[in-house]
């Protein structure tokens, strides 16, 4: 029987092993550790993860291939080496997940990690061959071939992973003959949510690295490392320039007005769900719910097409009004800036009402039927039961959605306002998200650093609003969501 000290040593080594595997996985997203940057034509900001598809590599060498500066086998070797290294890192991630189990699974994890290390070493060897192919190209000076620091670093990382895998294998006790592969319930739940955490990190937190553009005098098409670092100059410019301040005030007025309308009528989905649940005929209920939910899946471009067919100068509404003699000539209601806040709210409500009601419909189904039976015994009618049983049962869900809406008060979205925007209504329809898009990408004088800075401030204010609303909820209702 192994001694207690050996179990402790094995547990400590396994903990180090897990941390190292997690770090090895994260290295795939660090540009400096990219072993596949074998040419100066590949961006310094490209990580191993971004080069896992052949077009991501080949797009950098289109001109070089056409001019005969490089041969196709060099690119093929680069892609093959990148793919093999990526496979090694994927196996390392799988080894990390398996290492959370019992002794039998940890021994399997050591095997997987050893296979990952050998695969990664093979990938670095292929990349070394690709480096030789670049160096021996017909015109190497055009390709700027290089031995990236990520290549020896990657070789060292996989080599150390092989040593750690062997050490874990040797120090772990042999499992009992009847022991199964088993994970603790908490680790099962963690692995179930891990893919979603990875997606959140990839699409929500990794882009925050782009905030650094707000600190440079950046111009589109140039590498950030070659641009001038200006610190907080754009922050001072935002508040010192009178024209920019006026634009920000106008855009914030539109944003708060449209978000305010949404908050003021945020109870509509709950009311719709309550009345929908009161429909006795299941067929009618399903038809109504389907018809009101489908608009959520229609793109705003198609919604605008419908609006154009209805409200343009020659649309159905004008055709009907002119045909009946109510008006003399058609009016293009879409180009007018009058009542734009109300019109945008109505289109948004039509599109999202049925979808927003789904969470309340689910909440109604979870209310204890005995409460309705008790209310019936007490003589309550349908409206009394709706008010005294259903509404209190949905209050918690409503306040959670309200707090999230408050935190997103500056994020109206962009698609709806972009498709409905034109020269006549731009001053009334341009919200903060659309303003950032126009400032950074769509205008003739693009200003990416300033647009990035405004986006940073919007994110910080949104987080502050979330925690402020949550604190107010704890103080008033003694409940919180954070």
Tab-separated table of N, CA, C and O in Angstrom, residues 166-241:
chain	number	residue	atom	x	y	z
A	166	UNK	N	5.388	11.970	-17.975
A	166	UNK	CA	6.112	10.780	-17.510
A	166	UNK	C	6.216	10.764	-15.993
A	166	UNK	O	6.057	9.708	-15.356
A	167	UNK	N	6.480	11.934	-15.363
A	167	UNK	CA	6.584	11.991	-13.906
A	167	UNK	C	5.254	11.649	-13.245
A	167	UNK	O	5.210	10.911	-12.245
A	168	UNK	N	4.157	12.176	-13.790
A	168	UNK	CA	2.834	11.865	-13.225
A	168	UNK	C	2.538	10.380	-13.362
A	168	UNK	O	2.017	9.731	-12.439
A	169	UNK	N	2.856	9.812	-14.498
A	169	UNK	CA	2.611	8.383	-14.727
A	169	UNK	C	3.387	7.526	-13.731
A	169	UNK	O	2.865	6.540	-13.197
A	170	UNK	N	4.607	7.906	-13.451
A	170	UNK	CA	5.452	7.100	-12.565
A	170	UNK	C	5.077	7.273	-11.089
A	170	UNK	O	5.245	6.342	-10.294
A	171	UNK	N	4.586	8.433	-10.701
A	171	UNK	CA	4.277	8.679	-9.283
A	171	UNK	C	2.876	8.256	-8.893
A	171	UNK	O	2.601	8.065	-7.704
A	172	UNK	N	1.968	8.143	-9.860
A	172	UNK	CA	0.604	7.744	-9.516
A	172	UNK	C	0.560	6.271	-9.138
A	172	UNK	O	1.204	5.434	-9.795
A	173	UNK	N	-0.184	5.922	-8.080
A	173	UNK	CA	-0.318	4.502	-7.720
A	173	UNK	C	-1.149	3.760	-8.751
A	173	UNK	O	-1.973	4.353	-9.458
A	174	UNK	N	-0.938	2.488	-8.854
A	174	UNK	CA	-1.732	1.692	-9.783
A	174	UNK	C	-3.158	1.565	-9.258
A	174	UNK	O	-3.364	1.338	-8.078
A	175	UNK	N	-4.148	1.735	-10.132
A	175	UNK	CA	-5.528	1.640	-9.670
A	175	UNK	C	-5.903	0.205	-9.333
A	175	UNK	O	-5.274	-0.761	-9.790
A	176	UNK	N	-6.935	0.083	-8.500
A	176	UNK	CA	-7.442	-1.239	-8.159
A	176	UNK	C	-8.040	-1.893	-9.397
A	176	UNK	O	-8.456	-1.217	-10.350
A	177	UNK	N	-8.074	-3.199	-9.381
A	177	UNK	CA	-8.540	-3.924	-10.560
A	177	UNK	C	-9.975	-3.625	-10.928
A	177	UNK	O	-10.336	-3.635	-12.110
A	178	UNK	N	-10.831	-3.341	-9.933
A	178	UNK	CA	-12.250	-3.089	-10.203
A	178	UNK	C	-12.578	-1.597	-10.271
A	178	UNK	O	-13.752	-1.217	-10.321
A	179	UNK	N	-11.583	-0.737	-10.260
A	179	UNK	CA	-11.833	0.708	-10.287
A	179	UNK	C	-12.238	1.151	-11.687
A	179	UNK	O	-11.630	0.762	-12.685
A	180	UNK	N	-13.289	1.972	-11.745
A	180	UNK	CA	-13.788	2.466	-13.025
A	180	UNK	C	-13.256	3.876	-13.287
A	180	UNK	O	-12.732	4.533	-12.396
A	181	UNK	N	-13.432	4.309	-14.523
A	181	UNK	CA	-13.170	5.708	-14.840
A	181	UNK	C	-14.309	6.540	-14.252
A	181	UNK	O	-15.478	6.332	-14.598
A	182	UNK	N	-13.969	7.466	-13.364
A	182	UNK	CA	-15.022	8.176	-12.642
A	182	UNK	C	-14.591	9.619	-12.372
A	182	UNK	O	-13.428	9.909	-12.064
A	183	UNK	N	-15.569	10.527	-12.500
A	183	UNK	CA	-15.385	11.939	-12.189
A	183	UNK	C	-16.323	12.323	-11.054
A	183	UNK	O	-17.456	11.842	-10.980
A	184	UNK	N	-15.856	13.196	-10.179
A	184	UNK	CA	-16.741	13.717	-9.141
A	184	UNK	C	-17.816	14.584	-9.777
A	184	UNK	O	-17.592	15.215	-10.818
A	185	UNK	N	-19.015	14.635	-9.158
A	185	UNK	CA	-20.110	15.427	-9.763
A	185	UNK	C	-19.732	16.883	-10.021
A	185	UNK	O	-20.127	17.462	-11.031
A	186	UNK	N	-18.961	17.500	-9.099
A	186	UNK	CA	-18.616	18.915	-9.298
A	186	UNK	C	-17.744	19.098	-10.540
A	186	UNK	O	-17.857	20.102	-11.260
A	187	UNK	N	-16.885	18.118	-10.810
A	187	UNK	CA	-16.049	18.215	-12.000
A	187	UNK	C	-16.853	17.945	-13.264
A	187	UNK	O	-16.574	18.509	-14.330
A	188	UNK	N	-17.858	17.085	-13.166
A	188	UNK	CA	-18.736	16.858	-14.324
A	188	UNK	C	-19.449	18.141	-14.715
A	188	UNK	O	-19.524	18.508	-15.893
A	189	UNK	N	-19.990	18.839	-13.692
A	189	UNK	CA	-20.677	20.100	-13.969
A	189	UNK	C	-19.718	21.130	-14.538
A	189	UNK	O	-20.071	21.900	-15.444
A	190	UNK	N	-18.488	21.147	-14.012
A	190	UNK	CA	-17.491	22.099	-14.513
A	190	UNK	C	-17.167	21.826	-15.981
A	190	UNK	O	-17.084	22.752	-16.794
A	191	UNK	N	-17.003	20.562	-16.344
A	191	UNK	CA	-16.686	20.229	-17.731
A	191	UNK	C	-17.866	20.486	-18.654
A	191	UNK	O	-17.677	20.798	-19.839
A	192	UNK	N	-19.088	20.364	-18.121
A	192	UNK	CA	-20.259	20.670	-18.948
A	192	UNK	C	-20.315	22.153	-19.299
A	192	UNK	O	-20.696	22.531	-20.408
A	193	UNK	N	-19.925	23.003	-18.359
A	193	UNK	CA	-20.008	24.446	-18.606
A	193	UNK	C	-18.738	24.989	-19.236
A	193	UNK	O	-18.717	26.119	-19.738
A	194	UNK	N	-17.661	24.195	-19.255
A	194	UNK	CA	-16.378	24.662	-19.762
A	194	UNK	C	-16.431	25.151	-21.212
A	194	UNK	O	-15.857	26.201	-21.535
A	195	UNK	N	-17.114	24.445	-22.145
A	195	UNK	CA	-17.174	24.974	-23.526
A	195	UNK	C	-17.821	26.350	-23.610
A	195	UNK	O	-17.383	27.203	-24.384
A	196	UNK	N	-18.840	26.568	-22.779
A	196	UNK	CA	-19.509	27.872	-22.806
A	196	UNK	C	-18.625	28.949	-22.188
A	196	UNK	O	-18.614	30.100	-22.648
A	197	UNK	N	-17.866	28.587	-21.151
A	197	UNK	CA	-16.908	29.534	-20.596
A	197	UNK	C	-15.839	29.888	-21.624
A	197	UNK	O	-15.414	31.046	-21.717
A	198	UNK	N	-15.414	28.888	-22.388
A	198	UNK	CA	-14.418	29.149	-23.429
A	198	UNK	C	-14.982	30.088	-24.500
A	198	UNK	O	-14.279	30.991	-24.975
A	199	UNK	N	-16.247	29.901	-24.882
A	199	UNK	CA	-16.861	30.782	-25.870
A	199	UNK	C	-16.976	32.205	-25.341
A	199	UNK	O	-16.737	33.177	-26.068
A	200	UNK	N	-17.351	32.336	-24.061
A	200	UNK	CA	-17.446	33.667	-23.463
A	200	UNK	C	-16.077	34.334	-23.439
A	200	UNK	O	-15.930	35.519	-23.768
A	201	UNK	N	-15.062	33.568	-23.046
A	201	UNK	CA	-13.706	34.131	-23.009
A	201	UNK	C	-13.237	34.522	-24.406
A	201	UNK	O	-12.601	35.566	-24.594
A	202	UNK	N	-13.580	33.704	-25.400
A	202	UNK	CA	-13.108	33.935	-26.759
A	202	UNK	C	-13.789	35.127	-27.409
A	202	UNK	O	-13.143	35.953	-28.069
A	203	UNK	N	-15.124	35.251	-27.220
A	203	UNK	CA	-15.872	36.275	-27.932
A	203	UNK	C	-16.209	37.500	-27.082
A	203	UNK	O	-16.647	38.516	-27.633
A	204	UNK	N	-16.045	37.420	-25.757
A	204	UNK	CA	-16.390	38.550	-24.899
A	204	UNK	C	-15.187	39.179	-24.216
A	204	UNK	O	-15.157	40.395	-24.029
A	205	UNK	N	-14.217	38.364	-23.830
A	205	UNK	CA	-13.085	38.898	-23.083
A	205	UNK	C	-11.827	39.070	-23.952
A	205	UNK	O	-11.098	40.043	-23.773
A	206	UNK	N	-11.594	38.154	-24.866
A	206	UNK	CA	-10.431	38.289	-25.736
A	206	UNK	C	-10.482	39.561	-26.582
A	206	UNK	O	-9.453	40.228	-26.760
A	207	UNK	N	-11.655	39.976	-27.106
A	207	UNK	CA	-11.691	41.235	-27.875
A	207	UNK	C	-11.329	42.476	-27.063
A	207	UNK	O	-11.056	43.521	-27.656
A	208	UNK	N	-11.357	42.369	-25.716
A	208	UNK	CA	-10.982	43.527	-24.911
A	208	UNK	C	-9.532	43.936	-25.155
A	208	UNK	O	-9.143	45.066	-24.833
A	209	UNK	N	-8.730	43.021	-25.705
A	209	UNK	CA	-7.359	43.356	-26.061
A	209	UNK	C	-7.326	44.478	-27.090
A	209	UNK	O	-6.343	45.223	-27.193
A	210	UNK	N	-8.411	44.626	-27.840
A	210	UNK	CA	-8.488	45.699	-28.828
A	210	UNK	C	-8.658	47.082	-28.217
A	210	UNK	O	-8.579	48.089	-28.942
A	211	UNK	N	-8.884	47.169	-26.912
A	211	UNK	CA	-9.000	48.481	-26.268
A	211	UNK	C	-7.721	49.294	-26.413
A	211	UNK	O	-7.748	50.520	-26.289
A	212	UNK	N	-6.594	48.624	-26.652
A	212	UNK	CA	-5.330	49.352	-26.741
A	212	UNK	C	-5.302	50.299	-27.930
A	212	UNK	O	-4.473	51.225	-27.982
A	213	UNK	N	-6.198	50.107	-28.906
A	213	UNK	CA	-6.239	51.025	-30.049
A	213	UNK	C	-6.597	52.441	-29.617
A	213	UNK	O	-6.265	53.407	-30.314
A	214	UNK	N	-7.286	52.587	-28.484
A	214	UNK	CA	-7.663	53.909	-27.996
A	214	UNK	C	-6.461	54.698	-27.495
A	214	UNK	O	-6.569	55.907	-27.261
A	215	UNK	N	-5.317	54.047	-27.330
A	215	UNK	CA	-4.117	54.707	-26.805
A	215	UNK	C	-3.124	55.043	-27.908
A	215	UNK	O	-2.026	55.527	-27.611
A	216	UNK	N	-3.482	54.795	-29.166
A	216	UNK	CA	-2.564	55.034	-30.283
A	216	UNK	C	-3.224	55.956	-31.306
A	216	UNK	O	-4.461	56.067	-31.378
A	217	UNK	N	-2.402	56.596	-32.095
A	217	UNK	CA	-2.881	57.369	-33.243
A	217	UNK	C	-2.940	56.418	-34.435
A	217	UNK	O	-2.108	56.490	-35.356
A	218	UNK	N	-3.938	55.533	-34.408
A	218	UNK	CA	-3.971	54.416	-35.345
A	218	UNK	C	-4.688	54.796	-36.628
A	218	UNK	O	-5.712	55.492	-36.617
A	219	UNK	N	-4.170	54.295	-37.747
A	219	UNK	CA	-4.800	54.437	-39.051
A	219	UNK	C	-5.027	53.049	-39.633
A	219	UNK	O	-4.133	52.187	-39.540
A	220	UNK	N	-6.165	52.846	-40.227
A	220	UNK	CA	-6.522	51.527	-40.765
A	220	UNK	C	-5.536	51.120	-41.853
A	220	UNK	O	-5.138	51.924	-42.700
A	221	UNK	N	-5.115	49.856	-41.798
A	221	UNK	CA	-4.203	49.325	-42.785
A	221	UNK	C	-2.761	49.287	-42.345
A	221	UNK	O	-1.920	48.720	-43.055
A	222	UNK	N	-2.452	49.892	-41.201
A	222	UNK	CA	-1.085	49.917	-40.698
A	222	UNK	C	-0.988	49.064	-39.435
A	222	UNK	O	-1.967	48.911	-38.697
A	223	UNK	N	0.199	48.532	-39.172
A	223	UNK	CA	0.399	47.750	-37.958
A	223	UNK	C	0.421	48.672	-36.752
A	223	UNK	O	0.982	49.773	-36.791
A	224	UNK	N	-0.189	48.187	-35.676
A	224	UNK	CA	-0.290	49.019	-34.482
A	224	UNK	C	1.080	49.335	-33.898
A	224	UNK	O	1.297	50.422	-33.342
A	225	UNK	N	2.021	48.413	-34.025
A	225	UNK	CA	3.348	48.623	-33.444
A	225	UNK	C	4.104	49.767	-34.120
A	225	UNK	O	5.062	50.308	-33.548
A	226	UNK	N	3.689	50.134	-35.324
A	226	UNK	CA	4.353	51.221	-36.039
A	226	UNK	C	3.671	52.567	-35.828
A	226	UNK	O	4.136	53.583	-36.342
A	227	UNK	N	2.556	52.582	-35.092
A	227	UNK	CA	1.829	53.819	-34.847
A	227	UNK	C	2.329	54.504	-33.581
A	227	UNK	O	2.977	53.898	-32.726
A	228	UNK	N	1.997	55.770	-33.445
A	228	UNK	CA	2.465	56.590	-32.325
A	228	UNK	C	1.591	56.370	-31.098
A	228	UNK	O	0.353	56.464	-31.189
A	229	UNK	N	2.228	56.094	-29.977
A	229	UNK	CA	1.505	55.959	-28.712
A	229	UNK	C	1.186	57.361	-28.185
A	229	UNK	O	2.081	58.181	-27.980
A	230	UNK	N	-0.106	57.644	-27.967
A	230	UNK	CA	-0.532	58.984	-27.553
A	230	UNK	C	-1.163	58.993	-26.175
A	230	UNK	O	-1.585	60.052	-25.697
A	231	UNK	N	-1.265	57.855	-25.517
A	231	UNK	CA	-1.816	57.814	-24.169
A	231	UNK	C	-3.286	58.199	-24.143
A	231	UNK	O	-4.104	57.656	-24.885
A	232	UNK	N	-3.608	59.189	-23.310
A	232	UNK	CA	-5.009	59.602	-23.128
A	232	UNK	C	-5.359	60.825	-23.968
A	232	UNK	O	-6.260	61.587	-23.615
A	233	UNK	N	-4.660	61.021	-25.086
A	233	UNK	CA	-4.948	62.188	-25.909
A	233	UNK	C	-6.362	62.172	-26.462
A	233	UNK	O	-7.050	63.204	-26.469
A	234	UNK	N	-6.814	61.011	-26.889
A	234	UNK	CA	-8.170	60.929	-27.445
A	234	UNK	C	-9.224	61.121	-26.364
A	234	UNK	O	-10.324	61.624	-26.656
A	235	UNK	N	-8.906	60.752	-25.134
A	235	UNK	CA	-9.831	60.989	-24.032
A	235	UNK	C	-9.995	62.497	-23.802
A	235	UNK	O	-11.117	62.989	-23.616
A	236	UNK	N	-8.885	63.220	-23.838
A	236	UNK	CA	-8.959	64.678	-23.673
A	236	UNK	C	-9.661	65.315	-24.864
A	236	UNK	O	-10.439	66.276	-24.708
A	237	UNK	N	-9.412	64.775	-26.053
A	237	UNK	CA	-10.050	65.308	-27.259
A	237	UNK	C	-11.566	65.134	-27.194
A	237	UNK	O	-12.315	66.006	-27.635
A	238	UNK	N	-12.020	64.028	-26.638
A	238	UNK	CA	-13.451	63.742	-26.559
A	238	UNK	C	-14.193	64.817	-25.779
A	238	UNK	O	-15.325	65.185	-26.128
A	239	UNK	N	-13.552	65.353	-24.741
A	239	UNK	CA	-14.226	66.331	-23.894
A	239	UNK	C	-13.838	67.777	-24.220
A	239	UNK	O	-14.510	68.704	-23.765
A	240	UNK	N	-12.786	67.971	-24.992
A	240	UNK	CA	-12.358	69.333	-25.302
A	240	UNK	C	-12.895	69.831	-26.627
A	240	UNK	O	-13.022	71.050	-26.825
A	241	UNK	N	-13.220	68.922	-27.549
A	241	UNK	CA	-13.706	69.323	-28.864
A	241	UNK	C	-15.212	69.588	-28.790
A	241	UNK	O	-15.997	68.709	-28.444
